[in-house]
Structure formats: C-alpha cells, structure tokens
Short mmCIF file of C-alpha atoms in Angstrom, two decimals:
data_model
loop_
_atom_site.label_atom_id
_atom_site.label_comp_id
_atom_site.label_asym_id
_atom_site.label_seq_id
_atom_site.Cartn_x
_atom_site.Cartn_y
_atom_site.Cartn_z
CA UNK A 154 176.40 185.54 78.04
CA UNK A 155 174.05 182.26 77.84
CA UNK A 156 173.71 179.28 75.98
CA UNK A 157 172.89 178.79 72.05
CA UNK A 158 169.46 178.15 70.85
CA UNK A 159 168.95 176.89 67.52
CA UNK A 160 165.44 175.89 66.08
CA UNK A 161 164.60 175.10 62.31
CA UNK A 162 161.38 174.98 60.54
CA UNK A 163 160.46 174.58 56.98
CA UNK A 164 157.56 176.01 55.25
CA UNK A 165 155.93 175.23 51.88
CA UNK A 166 154.70 177.64 49.26
CA UNK A 167 152.84 177.00 46.13
CA UNK A 168 151.81 179.92 43.94
CA UNK A 169 149.13 179.74 41.52
CA UNK A 170 151.06 181.76 39.05
CA UNK A 171 154.55 181.08 37.51
CA UNK A 172 155.65 184.36 38.62
CA UNK A 173 154.75 185.71 41.94
CA UNK A 174 155.86 187.95 45.18
CA UNK A 175 154.65 187.26 48.52
CA UNK A 176 155.12 188.99 51.98
CA UNK A 177 156.36 186.42 54.62
CA UNK A 178 157.30 188.49 57.44
CA UNK A 179 154.43 187.03 59.50
CA UNK A 180 155.72 183.74 58.96
CA UNK A 181 159.07 184.84 60.09
CA UNK A 182 157.55 186.18 63.12
CA UNK A 183 155.51 182.96 64.15
CA UNK A 184 158.90 181.14 63.79
CA UNK A 185 160.43 183.64 66.31
CA UNK A 186 157.69 182.95 68.77
CA UNK A 187 157.80 179.39 68.56
CA UNK A 188 161.56 179.21 69.25
CA UNK A 189 161.14 181.95 71.85
CA UNK A 190 164.02 183.75 70.23
CA UNK A 191 164.84 186.83 72.33
CA UNK A 192 168.24 187.82 70.49
CA UNK A 193 169.95 186.84 67.35
CA UNK A 194 169.13 186.05 63.93
CA UNK A 195 166.60 184.26 61.78
CA UNK A 196 167.82 182.95 58.40
CA UNK A 197 165.20 182.67 55.91
CA UNK A 198 166.57 180.70 52.87
CA UNK A 199 164.83 179.60 49.95
CA UNK A 200 165.74 175.67 49.39
CA UNK A 201 164.90 176.02 45.48
CA UNK A 202 167.15 177.60 42.88
CA UNK A 203 164.41 179.28 40.89
CA UNK A 204 163.22 181.74 43.77
CA UNK A 205 164.19 184.17 45.95
CA UNK A 206 164.02 185.80 49.51
CA UNK A 207 164.58 189.41 49.77
CA UNK A 208 163.78 192.79 51.97
CA UNK A 209 161.65 195.31 50.03
CA UNK A 210 158.61 197.46 50.68
CA UNK A 211 155.13 195.89 50.55
CA UNK A 212 153.66 197.86 47.86
CA UNK A 213 151.58 196.13 44.62
CA UNK A 214 152.88 199.00 42.38
CA UNK A 215 156.57 198.09 43.35
CA UNK A 216 155.85 194.33 43.00
CA UNK A 217 155.06 195.00 39.36
CA UNK A 218 158.07 197.26 38.94
CA UNK A 219 160.29 194.34 40.16
CA UNK A 220 158.77 191.89 38.05
CA UNK A 221 159.24 193.97 34.91
CA UNK A 222 162.56 195.00 35.63
CA UNK A 223 163.78 191.36 36.37
CA UNK A 224 162.21 190.20 32.87
CA UNK A 225 164.15 193.14 31.56
CA UNK A 226 167.49 192.05 32.92
CA UNK A 227 166.87 188.32 32.75
CA UNK A 228 164.25 187.71 29.92
CA UNK A 229 162.43 184.42 29.76
CA UNK A 230 163.80 182.95 26.40
CA UNK A 231 163.99 179.75 24.83
CA UNK A 232 167.75 180.01 23.60
CA UNK A 233 169.53 179.20 27.05
CA UNK A 234 171.90 176.64 27.08
CA UNK A 235 170.22 175.45 30.40
CA UNK A 236 167.38 174.32 28.16
CA UNK A 237 169.52 171.76 26.51
CA UNK A 238 168.77 169.51 29.78
CA UNK A 239 165.00 169.72 28.86
CA UNK A 240 164.53 172.52 31.31
CA UNK A 241 162.67 175.90 30.54
CA UNK A 242 163.48 177.94 33.38
CA UNK A 243 166.89 179.30 32.99
CA UNK A 244 165.46 182.76 33.18
CA UNK A 245 164.33 181.84 36.85
CA UNK A 246 167.80 180.78 37.87
CA UNK A 247 169.36 184.31 36.83
CA UNK A 248 166.33 186.30 38.37
CA UNK A 249 166.53 184.61 41.53
CA UNK A 250 170.39 185.75 41.65
CA UNK A 251 169.26 189.44 41.23
CA UNK A 252 167.29 189.49 44.32
CA UNK A 253 169.18 186.90 46.44
CA UNK A 254 168.08 183.61 47.73
CA UNK A 255 168.34 184.34 51.72
CA UNK A 256 168.18 187.01 54.04
CA UNK A 257 169.14 187.43 57.78
CA UNK A 258 166.35 188.71 59.95
CA UNK A 259 167.76 190.25 63.16
CA UNK A 260 165.91 189.68 66.59
CA UNK A 261 166.43 192.08 69.41
CA UNK A 262 164.61 192.06 72.69
CA UNK A 263 162.16 189.38 71.57
CA UNK A 264 161.07 191.05 68.36
CA UNK A 265 162.00 191.17 64.56
CA UNK A 266 164.27 194.07 64.43
CA UNK A 267 163.50 195.62 61.06
CA UNK A 268 163.08 199.29 59.86
CA UNK A 269 159.44 200.37 59.50
CA UNK A 270 159.27 199.51 55.83
CA UNK A 271 161.31 196.26 55.68
CA UNK A 272 159.39 193.51 55.03
CA UNK A 273 160.59 189.71 54.00
CA UNK A 274 159.21 188.64 50.59
CA UNK A 275 159.29 185.33 48.68
CA UNK A 276 160.01 185.76 45.09
CA UNK A 277 158.90 182.94 42.66
CA UNK A 278 160.06 182.72 39.20
CA UNK A 279 159.06 178.96 38.38
CA UNK A 280 155.82 178.34 40.63
CA UNK A 281 152.67 176.39 40.30
CA UNK A 282 154.39 173.61 42.49
CA UNK A 283 155.43 173.31 46.04
CA UNK A 284 158.60 175.04 47.21
CA UNK A 285 160.45 174.89 50.55
CA UNK A 286 161.73 177.55 52.56
CA UNK A 287 164.04 177.01 55.57
CA UNK A 288 164.13 179.34 58.46
CA UNK A 289 166.64 178.64 61.30
CA UNK A 290 166.81 180.67 64.50
CA UNK A 291 170.12 181.12 66.28
CA UNK A 292 170.64 183.05 69.41
CA UNK A 293 169.33 183.17 73.09
CA UNK A 294 165.99 182.54 74.62
CA UNK A 295 163.63 185.37 75.16
CA UNK B 254 170.62 175.07 74.59
CA UNK B 255 174.33 174.38 74.79
CA UNK B 256 177.54 176.05 74.40
CA UNK B 257 179.09 177.87 71.26
CA UNK B 258 181.29 176.15 68.53
CA UNK B 259 183.34 178.57 66.18
CA UNK B 260 185.69 177.03 63.65
CA UNK B 261 187.26 178.97 60.65
CA UNK B 262 189.20 177.76 57.84
CA UNK B 263 190.42 179.33 54.63
CA UNK B 264 190.78 177.57 51.23
CA UNK B 265 192.69 178.86 48.07
CA UNK B 266 191.67 178.49 44.73
CA UNK B 267 193.46 179.23 41.43
CA UNK B 268 191.71 179.08 38.29
CA UNK B 269 193.32 178.50 35.06
CA UNK B 270 191.00 181.03 33.18
CA UNK B 271 190.18 184.34 34.06
CA UNK B 272 186.56 183.48 34.38
CA UNK B 273 185.15 180.40 36.00
CA UNK B 274 182.78 178.59 38.01
CA UNK B 275 183.45 175.96 40.47
CA UNK B 276 181.05 173.88 42.64
CA UNK B 277 182.63 173.98 46.26
CA UNK B 278 179.96 172.47 48.15
CA UNK B 279 182.45 169.31 49.12
CA UNK B 280 184.74 171.59 50.60
CA UNK B 281 181.86 173.25 52.79
CA UNK B 282 181.10 169.63 54.04
CA UNK B 283 184.56 168.92 54.85
CA UNK B 284 184.65 171.88 57.16
CA UNK B 285 181.19 170.80 58.91
CA UNK B 286 182.93 167.47 59.34
CA UNK B 287 186.15 168.83 60.74
CA UNK B 288 184.28 171.34 62.87
CA UNK B 289 181.81 168.72 63.87
CA UNK B 290 178.91 171.06 63.65
CA UNK B 291 175.71 169.67 64.48
CA UNK B 292 173.36 172.73 64.16
CA UNK B 293 174.07 176.07 62.96
CA UNK B 294 175.48 177.92 59.86
CA UNK B 295 178.65 177.90 57.70
CA UNK B 296 179.73 181.32 56.50
CA UNK B 297 181.51 180.79 53.15
CA UNK B 298 182.61 184.06 51.90
CA UNK B 299 185.16 185.26 49.26
CA UNK B 300 187.97 187.36 50.67
CA UNK B 301 188.77 188.93 47.12
CA UNK B 302 186.40 191.65 45.50
CA UNK B 303 186.72 190.23 42.34
CA UNK B 304 184.92 186.78 42.78
CA UNK B 305 181.81 185.45 43.96
CA UNK B 306 179.97 182.81 46.33
CA UNK B 307 176.68 181.89 45.33
CA UNK B 308 174.02 178.89 45.31
CA UNK B 309 172.63 177.59 42.20
CA UNK B 310 172.39 174.46 39.94
CA UNK B 311 175.33 172.43 39.08
CA UNK B 312 174.76 172.07 35.38
CA UNK B 313 177.33 173.41 32.75
CA UNK B 314 174.78 174.81 30.44
CA UNK B 315 173.82 177.00 33.14
CA UNK B 316 177.18 178.07 34.16
CA UNK B 317 177.43 179.33 30.40
CA UNK B 318 174.24 181.15 30.68
CA UNK B 319 175.52 182.89 34.04
CA UNK B 320 178.64 183.99 32.31
CA UNK B 321 176.94 185.20 29.12
CA UNK B 322 174.56 187.14 31.20
CA UNK B 323 177.16 188.62 33.68
CA UNK B 324 179.22 189.75 30.43
CA UNK B 325 175.93 191.14 29.23
CA UNK B 326 175.01 193.15 32.29
CA UNK B 327 178.54 194.05 33.44
CA UNK B 328 180.88 193.86 30.25
CA UNK B 329 184.48 193.72 30.11
CA UNK B 330 185.51 197.31 28.81
CA UNK B 331 188.61 199.29 28.98
CA UNK B 332 186.83 202.86 29.85
CA UNK B 333 185.93 202.25 33.40
CA UNK B 334 187.04 204.94 35.84
CA UNK B 335 188.59 202.29 38.30
CA UNK B 336 191.21 201.50 35.19
CA UNK B 337 192.69 204.88 35.77
CA UNK B 338 194.47 203.18 38.84
CA UNK B 339 196.16 201.07 36.41
CA UNK B 340 193.57 198.03 37.02
CA UNK B 341 191.88 196.47 34.29
CA UNK B 342 189.32 194.16 36.15
CA UNK B 343 186.46 196.69 36.86
CA UNK B 344 183.91 194.43 35.32
CA UNK B 345 184.79 191.78 37.76
CA UNK B 346 184.21 194.18 40.66
CA UNK B 347 180.69 194.58 39.17
CA UNK B 348 180.00 190.98 37.97
CA UNK B 349 180.73 189.81 41.82
CA UNK B 350 178.11 191.99 43.21
CA UNK B 351 175.51 190.55 40.79
CA UNK B 352 175.90 187.06 42.38
CA UNK B 353 176.88 188.11 45.64
CA UNK B 354 180.18 187.44 47.77
CA UNK B 355 178.97 185.38 50.46
CA UNK B 356 176.41 182.68 51.54
CA UNK B 357 175.25 181.19 54.90
CA UNK B 358 174.81 177.29 54.39
CA UNK B 359 172.49 175.94 57.04
CA UNK B 360 173.58 172.85 59.03
CA UNK B 361 170.73 170.63 60.85
CA UNK B 362 171.13 167.27 62.67
CA UNK B 363 174.61 167.10 61.48
CA UNK B 364 174.20 167.84 57.52
CA UNK B 365 174.38 170.79 55.20
CA UNK B 366 170.59 171.47 55.26
CA UNK B 367 170.23 172.31 51.24
CA UNK B 368 167.61 171.76 48.85
CA UNK B 369 167.98 168.91 46.55
CA UNK B 370 169.33 171.06 43.80
CA UNK B 371 171.28 173.83 45.83
CA UNK B 372 174.97 173.75 45.36
CA UNK B 373 177.60 176.19 46.98
CA UNK B 374 179.86 177.79 43.69
CA UNK B 375 182.79 179.96 43.54
CA UNK B 376 182.50 182.56 40.58
CA UNK B 377 186.03 183.72 39.56
CA UNK B 378 186.02 187.00 37.34
CA UNK B 379 189.64 187.72 37.48
CA UNK B 380 191.44 184.37 38.27
CA UNK B 381 194.97 182.90 37.22
CA UNK B 382 196.07 183.81 40.68
CA UNK B 383 195.30 182.58 44.18
CA UNK B 384 192.33 183.57 45.94
CA UNK B 385 191.02 182.83 49.52
CA UNK B 386 187.85 181.89 50.81
CA UNK B 387 186.71 182.13 54.44
CA UNK B 388 184.63 179.31 55.94
CA UNK B 389 183.50 179.84 59.46
CA UNK B 390 181.17 177.58 61.26
CA UNK B 391 179.06 178.74 64.05
CA UNK B 392 176.64 176.77 66.20
CA UNK B 393 176.57 173.69 68.60
CA UNK B 394 178.30 170.47 68.08
CA UNK B 395 177.23 167.06 66.60
CA UNK C 104 182.95 176.05 73.35
CA UNK C 105 181.43 179.11 75.69
CA UNK C 106 178.46 181.20 76.01
CA UNK C 107 176.98 183.22 73.31
CA UNK C 108 177.62 187.14 73.08
CA UNK C 109 174.93 189.05 71.36
CA UNK C 110 175.35 193.03 71.24
CA UNK C 111 173.52 195.47 68.76
CA UNK C 112 173.97 198.85 68.06
CA UNK C 113 172.18 201.48 65.46
CA UNK C 114 174.09 204.12 63.52
CA UNK C 115 172.48 207.06 61.58
CA UNK C 116 173.82 208.15 58.22
CA UNK C 117 172.46 211.36 56.46
CA UNK C 118 174.18 211.85 53.26
CA UNK C 119 174.26 215.31 51.70
CA UNK C 120 173.51 214.05 47.96
CA UNK C 121 170.89 211.84 46.88
CA UNK C 122 173.17 209.06 45.76
CA UNK C 123 176.27 208.28 47.65
CA UNK C 124 178.95 205.60 48.55
CA UNK C 125 180.47 205.63 52.07
CA UNK C 126 183.31 203.47 53.58
CA UNK C 127 181.68 202.26 56.96
CA UNK C 128 184.31 199.64 57.94
CA UNK C 129 185.81 201.51 60.78
CA UNK C 130 182.08 201.98 62.34
CA UNK C 131 182.08 198.09 62.00
CA UNK C 132 185.21 197.66 63.90
CA UNK C 133 184.15 200.18 66.42
CA UNK C 134 181.25 198.05 67.09
CA UNK C 135 183.61 194.94 67.25
CA UNK C 136 185.75 196.54 70.22
CA UNK C 137 182.68 197.77 72.15
CA UNK C 138 181.25 194.10 72.00
CA UNK C 139 184.64 192.67 72.84
CA UNK C 140 183.79 190.17 70.17
CA UNK C 141 186.58 187.73 69.79
CA UNK C 142 185.13 185.13 67.34
CA UNK C 143 181.75 185.13 65.30
CA UNK C 144 180.06 187.49 62.96
CA UNK C 145 178.94 191.13 62.94
CA UNK C 146 175.87 191.56 60.61
CA UNK C 147 175.42 194.79 59.04
CA UNK C 148 172.28 195.68 57.71
CA UNK C 149 170.76 198.70 56.40
CA UNK C 150 167.07 199.29 57.95
CA UNK C 151 165.93 201.24 54.90
CA UNK C 152 164.79 199.62 51.38
CA UNK C 153 166.25 202.26 49.37
CA UNK C 154 170.08 201.78 50.38
CA UNK C 155 172.62 199.16 50.38
CA UNK C 156 175.51 197.50 52.36
CA UNK C 157 178.00 195.77 50.33
CA UNK C 158 181.71 194.82 50.25
CA UNK C 159 184.08 196.20 47.51
CA UNK C 160 187.23 198.19 47.10
CA UNK C 161 187.54 201.39 48.65
CA UNK C 162 188.17 203.34 45.35
CA UNK C 163 186.76 206.48 44.00
CA UNK C 164 186.85 205.71 40.50
CA UNK C 165 185.21 202.21 41.29
CA UNK C 166 182.41 204.19 43.29
CA UNK C 167 181.71 206.38 39.95
CA UNK C 168 181.71 203.20 37.78
CA UNK C 169 179.21 201.50 40.32
CA UNK C 170 176.76 204.45 40.34
CA UNK C 171 176.86 204.90 36.44
CA UNK C 172 176.29 200.95 36.16
CA UNK C 173 173.30 200.99 38.54
CA UNK C 174 171.91 203.94 36.89
CA UNK C 175 172.15 201.91 33.68
CA UNK C 176 170.65 198.77 35.02
CA UNK C 177 168.01 200.59 37.16
CA UNK C 178 167.46 204.21 35.95
CA UNK C 179 165.79 206.89 37.56
CA UNK C 180 162.53 207.07 35.64
CA UNK C 181 159.07 208.95 36.24
CA UNK C 182 156.95 205.91 35.20
CA UNK C 183 157.39 203.49 37.67
CA UNK C 184 154.09 201.94 39.11
CA UNK C 185 155.42 202.61 42.45
CA UNK C 186 155.37 206.29 41.70
CA UNK C 187 151.44 205.99 41.84
CA UNK C 188 151.51 206.14 45.55
CA UNK C 189 153.36 209.52 45.37
CA UNK C 190 156.85 208.23 45.82
CA UNK C 191 159.69 209.18 43.38
CA UNK C 192 162.36 206.48 44.60
CA UNK C 193 161.36 203.07 43.01
CA UNK C 194 164.86 203.16 41.15
CA UNK C 195 166.35 203.25 44.54
CA UNK C 196 164.36 200.09 45.55
CA UNK C 197 165.83 198.36 42.56
CA UNK C 198 169.48 199.77 43.02
CA UNK C 199 169.48 198.57 46.54
CA UNK C 200 168.77 194.95 45.62
CA UNK C 201 171.73 194.87 42.90
CA UNK C 202 174.14 195.41 45.58
CA UNK C 203 172.32 193.83 48.50
CA UNK C 204 171.04 195.22 51.64
CA UNK C 205 173.36 193.33 54.30
CA UNK C 206 176.84 191.70 55.12
CA UNK C 207 178.10 189.49 57.59
CA UNK C 208 181.40 190.26 58.52
CA UNK C 209 183.55 187.66 60.14
CA UNK C 210 185.46 188.01 63.22
CA UNK C 211 188.59 186.09 64.21
CA UNK C 212 191.01 186.09 67.11
CA UNK C 213 189.57 189.50 67.91
CA UNK C 214 189.86 191.30 64.66
CA UNK C 215 187.55 191.77 61.53
CA UNK C 216 188.36 188.79 59.08
CA UNK C 217 188.49 190.55 56.00
CA UNK C 218 190.84 190.22 52.94
CA UNK C 219 193.22 193.00 52.10
CA UNK C 220 190.87 195.11 49.68
CA UNK C 221 187.64 194.04 51.27
CA UNK C 222 185.82 197.15 52.75
CA UNK C 223 182.36 197.62 53.95
CA UNK C 224 180.23 200.18 52.13
CA UNK C 225 177.02 201.93 52.80
CA UNK C 226 175.16 202.65 49.28
CA UNK C 227 172.48 205.58 49.53
CA UNK C 228 170.37 205.89 46.58
CA UNK C 229 167.56 208.22 48.27
CA UNK C 230 169.54 210.32 50.80
CA UNK C 231 169.41 213.73 52.46
CA UNK C 232 167.54 212.36 55.40
CA UNK C 233 168.55 210.32 58.27
CA UNK C 234 168.98 206.57 57.50
CA UNK C 235 169.62 203.89 60.14
CA UNK C 236 171.99 200.93 60.02
CA UNK C 237 171.85 197.82 62.35
CA UNK C 238 174.94 196.22 63.43
CA UNK C 239 174.64 193.03 65.79
CA UNK C 240 177.73 191.23 66.75
CA UNK C 241 177.13 187.44 67.69
CA UNK C 242 179.62 185.13 68.87
CA UNK C 243 182.18 184.59 71.69
CA UNK C 244 184.20 187.10 73.75
CA UNK C 245 187.70 188.05 73.07
#
C-alpha cells in the first residue's frame, strides 16, 4: 500500500469527416508514461455528447461495419424532436450511447493491461470541429 | 501523492411514470462537496437492473427521442421468456443495457470535470417504486 | 484516509457453446476476499473483443431474451467487411458493444455493494476457446 497518484490531461481531436473512428491507444500510453503510473486505471472519457470512447479491434473493415451498423440502429434523420432546438445531430447523441462514452484502461506493472487485440478508440459522429477527451490516471507510481 | 478518500452515499428515486429520464448531476455535485473530494472519481451506479445511468444533453426533445428510440430497439412486449417468471418488465432489462448502468464522473481541482453539455442522467424503465442509486467518491481530499 | 491497495488477477473461461452467458459474481467476491478489499472498486473487464461483462438479473429466461435480442440487433451474417480478413465473428464484435465490456463493482464495508438483483455476467459471442478476464481491485484494506 502506498500514496495515491492522480494526473489529468486533455487531448483535442478535430476530424476531417463528420463520422470517424480513430485508434487513440498510443495517446493513453503517453499519458501513462507522463504520469509514471505503475498500477491503477486511466479513465478515458469524451467530454462531448456526440462522440464515443470504446475498445475494439483496430481493423478498417470492422470500422466500416461499425459505422454501417450504427447508421442502421440510429439513423441520421431530420425528424428528431431534438432538432426543434436548431440542432441536426440527434443521431450522434444516440450513436454515442451504443458504443459508450468512457473506458477504464487498467495499468499493471507499469504497462497498459490490455488483451492482444484490445485497442482504445475514439468514435466521432458530429465532427469537423475540435472535441476534447479527458484522460485521468489514478493509482500508484511505477 | 496522498492518502485515499472513500465516501459512499445512496439516493432513492421514485418516478411518477413507468418511463422517465431525470438529470441527477446536482446530486453528484452534492456528494462531491460532502466528501470534500478534490481529485478522483465519483462512481454513479444504479442498484436496480431496470434502470440506467448515462451522460447526455439536458434537453427535453432529446429525452423524447431517446425514449422513442429505446422503444424501437427494445420494445415493451408480452412474449419475452423472462415473463414466464411472472415479471412484465423484460423490455426494461434490455433498455437499461443500451444506455448503460453506471458512469464514472471525474473530479479535478475540486469540481466535476465535465464538458459543457455533459449531464448525468437517471433513466427509469420500470418506475413508480423506490429505486436506489449508489454514489461512491474515490480520490484525494480537496 | 489511508494507503492504496491494488490487486490484479486474471481468470480464464472456455465456454462449450459459441454463445453463452455466465454469472461470475462469485469470482468477483473471491477476488475481493483475496485482496482483503474493504472499500473501493473492482474493475471486471474482458480482455477479448468478442465478449462482454455486464450486470443484469440471474434468470435463464432473460438470458434467452438477451441472446435473441442481440441476434436481432447485430445478426450473425456472412457479408460483414471484417470477414474479408478471414474472420467470421463480426457479429460478436458488435454484440459485445451493446452490453459493454467492463463493469466497476463497488465494495463497501468489506462486501460487494450490489443491489439485491444485480449479478455480474460474462457474455460470450465467439466461444469454444479460452478467454481471459481481468479483475483489478483498487481501494483500502478491510
């Protein structure tokens, strides 16, 4: 048992397309190194309500499957009630809930403790503008 | 690095309707103040399996969109196998999984570290009776 | 306030069927006892991208409802782009996101702090081979 380390950083992502999936695992590892976290968690959480953080395979075909699936389950349409406010992104609010908005990345013996195919992804559903992601490390020093 | 603070409280919510969405962000902030949490997380987790905790916009049109969407993807029907036990709420068990049942709210420099539109919500899908939500603060004192 | 305990273990599950739901709550409690965790969290996170960890009722009828519902929303099909890699399990990658891949189990006064019907489950969507689950306890000693 030892004292608690808490270290927080924010990264900003601006995608070129309205819809996009990006592997951000290396950014999480950078934070771990900077925080010198040896054992604990890193919370990765999007600060916007039209994007996601999720863990899945880094594979471009799967990215296409995910986007087609999200469009099927939560289609971009004009007739959402939310659009009465002047917004046009209700589908993004729904899509983001299917994948989730945050992930806890475990850290053990000074390394991200992920399975061989686990990669942390950012899912954007209303892009082309800067979006912030919070990363907070909690645990004990390496 | 400093010692660990752990503080847990439970709140009870009884909705008037079977289906409801409530913004509970102020309740999370109350816990943070009471726990005097400076840096860390607050876990907000429903203790019932027919309700959700999720983060999204506080906007009544979107609430209607979310409920219509959940009903579309996980409709209230009579013919679920779970109903052979005498229950009638299988749809609530499914709806709650689409939105998730818990959220980690980051706390930094003595404040909830949320994006400008992020609000913590309780989603009820089998209401009209008391439901408990656990809130547990972990981290270091302010 | 006191020092931080961090304790990590891995369990391996090999299901007999391709699709399966298993209650693993007792395994989480075993970890809590071994870690002598008094207050904090246990992260339960599957290390594979074709399986889930989720909280719901331990009820066999509901398990059937969940599996039928997942098949309806994310069907097993041959024409996923992901299958161009030689894989045949794209549906598992999607199903696992509907239920989520990790859960934080709160621990208070030396016990799992779950509601009366909350049980931690492992959902397998591409089984018949060994899969690992990470369990990490963080908090203070009992």
